[in-house]
PDB file of C-alpha atoms in Angstrom:
ATOM      1  CA  MET A 975      -1.347   1.133  -1.827  1.00 93.00           C
ATOM      2  CA  GLN A 976       1.250  -0.480   0.375  1.00 94.00           C
ATOM      3  CA  VAL A 977       4.969  -0.243  -0.424  1.00 95.00           C
ATOM      4  CA  THR A 978       7.809  -2.014   1.360  1.00 95.00           C
ATOM      5  CA  GLY A 979      11.455  -1.255   0.821  1.00 96.00           C
ATOM      6  CA  PHE A 980      14.919  -0.939   2.287  1.00 94.00           C
ATOM      7  CA  ASP A 981      16.820   2.326   2.657  1.00 86.00           C
ATOM      8  CA  ASP A 982      20.566   1.695   2.422  1.00 81.00           C
ATOM      9  CA  ARG A 983      21.356   5.125   3.890  1.00 80.00           C
ATOM     10  CA  LEU A 984      19.470   4.413   7.109  1.00 78.00           C
ATOM     11  CA  GLY A 985      20.086   0.682   7.038  1.00 86.00           C
ATOM     12  CA  THR A 986      16.431  -0.004   7.773  1.00 88.00           C
ATOM     13  CA  GLY A 987      13.356  -1.289   6.048  1.00 93.00           C
ATOM     14  CA  TYR A 988      10.365   0.910   5.435  1.00 95.00           C
ATOM     15  CA  VAL A 989       6.643   0.630   4.800  1.00 94.00           C
ATOM     16  CA  LEU A 990       4.438   3.315   3.274  1.00 95.00           C
ATOM     17  CA  SER A 991       0.657   2.915   3.230  1.00 94.00           C
ATOM     18  CA  THR A 992      -2.003   5.006   1.507  1.00 93.00           C
ATOM     19  CA  GLY A 993      -5.776   4.831   1.242  1.00 88.00           C
ATOM     20  CA  ALA A 994      -7.475   2.351   3.557  1.00 83.00           C
ATOM     21  CA  HIS A 995      -4.087   0.946   4.616  1.00 78.00           C
ATOM     22  CA  ALA A 996      -3.130   4.354   6.055  1.00 84.00           C
ATOM     23  CA  ASP A 997      -5.909   3.987   8.631  1.00 80.00           C
ATOM     24  CA  GLU A 998      -4.341   0.846  10.094  1.00 78.00           C
ATOM     25  CA  ASP A 999      -2.263   1.683  13.155  1.00 78.00           C
ATOM     26  CA  ALA A1000       1.115  -0.029  13.135  1.00 77.00           C
ATOM     27  CA  THR A1001       3.895  -0.026  15.706  1.00 79.00           C
ATOM     28  CA  GLY A1002       6.814   2.184  14.658  1.00 83.00           C
ATOM     29  CA  SER A1003       4.777   4.185  12.152  1.00 91.00           C
ATOM     30  CA  ARG A1004       3.014   7.496  12.049  1.00 94.00           C
ATOM     31  CA  THR A1005       0.872   9.537   9.715  1.00 95.00           C
ATOM     32  CA  VAL A1006       1.960  12.333   7.398  1.00 96.00           C
ATOM     33  CA  GLN A1007      -0.635  14.792   6.131  1.00 95.00           C
ATOM     34  CA  HIS A1008      -0.316  17.127   3.166  1.00 96.00           C
ATOM     35  CA  GLY A1009      -2.877  18.724   0.884  1.00 94.00           C
ATOM     36  CA  GLY A1010      -5.769  17.008   2.640  1.00 94.00           C
ATOM     37  CA  VAL A1011      -4.295  13.513   2.115  1.00 94.00           C
ATOM     38  CA  THR A1012      -2.981  11.255   4.875  1.00 94.00           C
ATOM     39  CA  VAL A1013      -0.433   8.456   4.477  1.00 96.00           C
ATOM     40  CA  ARG A1014       1.196   6.205   7.078  1.00 96.00           C
ATOM     41  CA  ALA A1015       4.918   5.491   7.046  1.00 96.00           C
ATOM     42  CA  THR A1016       7.552   4.011   9.289  1.00 94.00           C
ATOM     43  CA  ASP A1017       9.182   6.679  11.452  1.00 93.00           C
ATOM     44  CA  GLY A1018      12.367   7.171   9.403  1.00 92.00           C
ATOM     45  CA  LEU A1019      10.522   7.373   6.098  1.00 95.00           C
ATOM     46  CA  ALA A1020       7.896   9.704   7.566  1.00 96.00           C
ATOM     47  CA  THR A1021      10.676  12.067   8.653  1.00 95.00           C
ATOM     48  CA  MET A1022      12.249  12.012   5.167  1.00 94.00           C
ATOM     49  CA  LEU A1023       8.855  12.616   3.539  1.00 97.00           C
ATOM     50  CA  GLU A1024       8.081  15.567   5.816  1.00 98.00           C
ATOM     51  CA  ASP A1025      11.519  17.026   5.108  1.00 97.00           C
ATOM     52  CA  ALA A1026      11.049  16.612   1.351  1.00 97.00           C
ATOM     53  CA  LEU A1027       7.600  18.226   1.483  1.00 98.00           C
ATOM     54  CA  ALA A1028       9.013  21.182   3.444  1.00 97.00           C
ATOM     55  CA  HIS A1029      12.344  21.714   1.670  1.00 98.00           C
ATOM     56  CA  ARG A1030      12.381  19.985  -1.737  1.00 95.00           C
ATOM     57  CA  PRO A1031       8.798  19.265  -2.728  1.00 97.00           C
ATOM     58  CA  THR A1032       9.518  17.802  -6.166  1.00 96.00           C
ATOM     59  CA  THR A1033      10.252  14.418  -7.721  1.00 96.00           C
ATOM     60  CA  ARG A1034      10.529  12.827 -11.141  1.00 94.00           C
ATOM     61  CA  LEU A1035       7.964  10.363 -12.437  1.00 92.00           C
ATOM     62  CA  ASP A1036      10.723   8.449 -14.236  1.00 90.00           C
ATOM     63  CA  TRP A1037      14.518   8.599 -14.544  1.00 88.00           C
ATOM     64  CA  SER A1038      14.619  11.202 -17.310  1.00 89.00           C
ATOM     65  CA  GLY A1039      11.323  13.007 -16.804  1.00 86.00           C
ATOM     66  CA  PRO A1040      10.815  16.583 -15.677  1.00 92.00           C
ATOM     67  CA  GLU A1041      10.331  17.355 -12.006  1.00 94.00           C
ATOM     68  CA  VAL A1042       6.750  17.454 -10.757  1.00 97.00           C
ATOM     69  CA  PRO A1043       5.347  18.706  -7.436  1.00 98.00           C
ATOM     70  CA  LEU A1044       5.652  16.173  -4.612  1.00 98.00           C
ATOM     71  CA  THR A1045       2.152  15.206  -3.519  1.00 97.00           C
ATOM     72  CA  LEU A1046       0.752  12.287  -1.558  1.00 97.00           C
ATOM     73  CA  THR A1047      -0.990  10.700  -4.550  1.00 95.00           C
ATOM     74  CA  ASP A1048      -0.028   7.082  -5.169  1.00 95.00           C
ATOM     75  CA  ASP A1049       1.739   7.640  -8.507  1.00 94.00           C
ATOM     76  CA  VAL A1050       3.841  10.553  -7.252  1.00 96.00           C
ATOM     77  CA  LEU A1051       4.696   8.888  -3.926  1.00 95.00           C
ATOM     78  CA  LEU A1052       5.765   5.706  -5.696  1.00 95.00           C
ATOM     79  CA  ALA A1053       7.981   7.725  -8.043  1.00 95.00           C
ATOM     80  CA  TRP A1054       9.521   9.559  -5.055  1.00 95.00           C
ATOM     81  CA  LEU A1055      10.271   6.239  -3.377  1.00 94.00           C
ATOM     82  CA  ARG A1056      11.767   4.742  -6.546  1.00 92.00           C
ATOM     83  CA  TYR A1057      13.844   7.684  -7.790  1.00 91.00           C
ATOM     84  CA  ASP A1058      14.648   9.709  -4.663  1.00 91.00           C
ATOM     85  CA  ILE A1059      14.691   7.179  -1.823  1.00 91.00           C
ATOM     86  CA  GLY A1060      15.320   3.885  -3.606  1.00 89.00           C
ATOM     87  CA  GLY A1061      15.099   0.341  -2.350  1.00 90.00           C
ATOM     88  CA  VAL A1062      11.475  -0.433  -3.291  1.00 94.00           C
ATOM     89  CA  VAL A1063      10.960  -4.169  -2.735  1.00 94.00           C
ATOM     90  CA  SER A1064       7.221  -4.659  -3.251  1.00 94.00           C
ATOM     91  CA  VAL A1065       4.118  -2.678  -4.184  1.00 94.00           C
ATOM     92  CA  ALA A1066       0.567  -3.874  -3.535  1.00 92.00           C
ATOM     93  CA  GLY A1067      -2.462  -1.980  -4.823  1.00 88.00           C
ATOM     94  CA  GLY A1068      -0.355   0.627  -6.594  1.00 83.00           C
ATOM     95  CA  PRO A1069      -1.091   2.620  -9.743  1.00 82.00           C
ATOM     96  CA  GLU A1070       0.332  -0.137 -11.970  1.00 72.00           C
ATOM     97  CA  ASP A1071      -2.121  -2.656 -10.466  1.00 59.00           C
ATOM     98  CA  ALA A1072      -5.014  -0.549 -11.777  1.00 45.00           C
ATOM     99  CA  ARG A1073      -3.819  -0.794 -15.391  1.00 40.00           C
TER     100      ARG A1073
END
């Protein structure tokens, strides 16, 4: 999955890549590992993800749903980006594409 977005708080765009896309080295990005899964994210987003995993490892899968553990699976990461970070612009190869 590859997600692009814009974080109003930081005033910067972001990219998050999972699966085969996470193996592609990109300038201004780094990997985050958790639970045996590796993702690649732009520096600012990687820092926010690491902080969330360390200090508030939960998210909601939709606006009114219960909190679930924050993991690096595509569906949970996409929910975290949509409902905790915001600014999702595009998603390629995400969970909805498999439906």
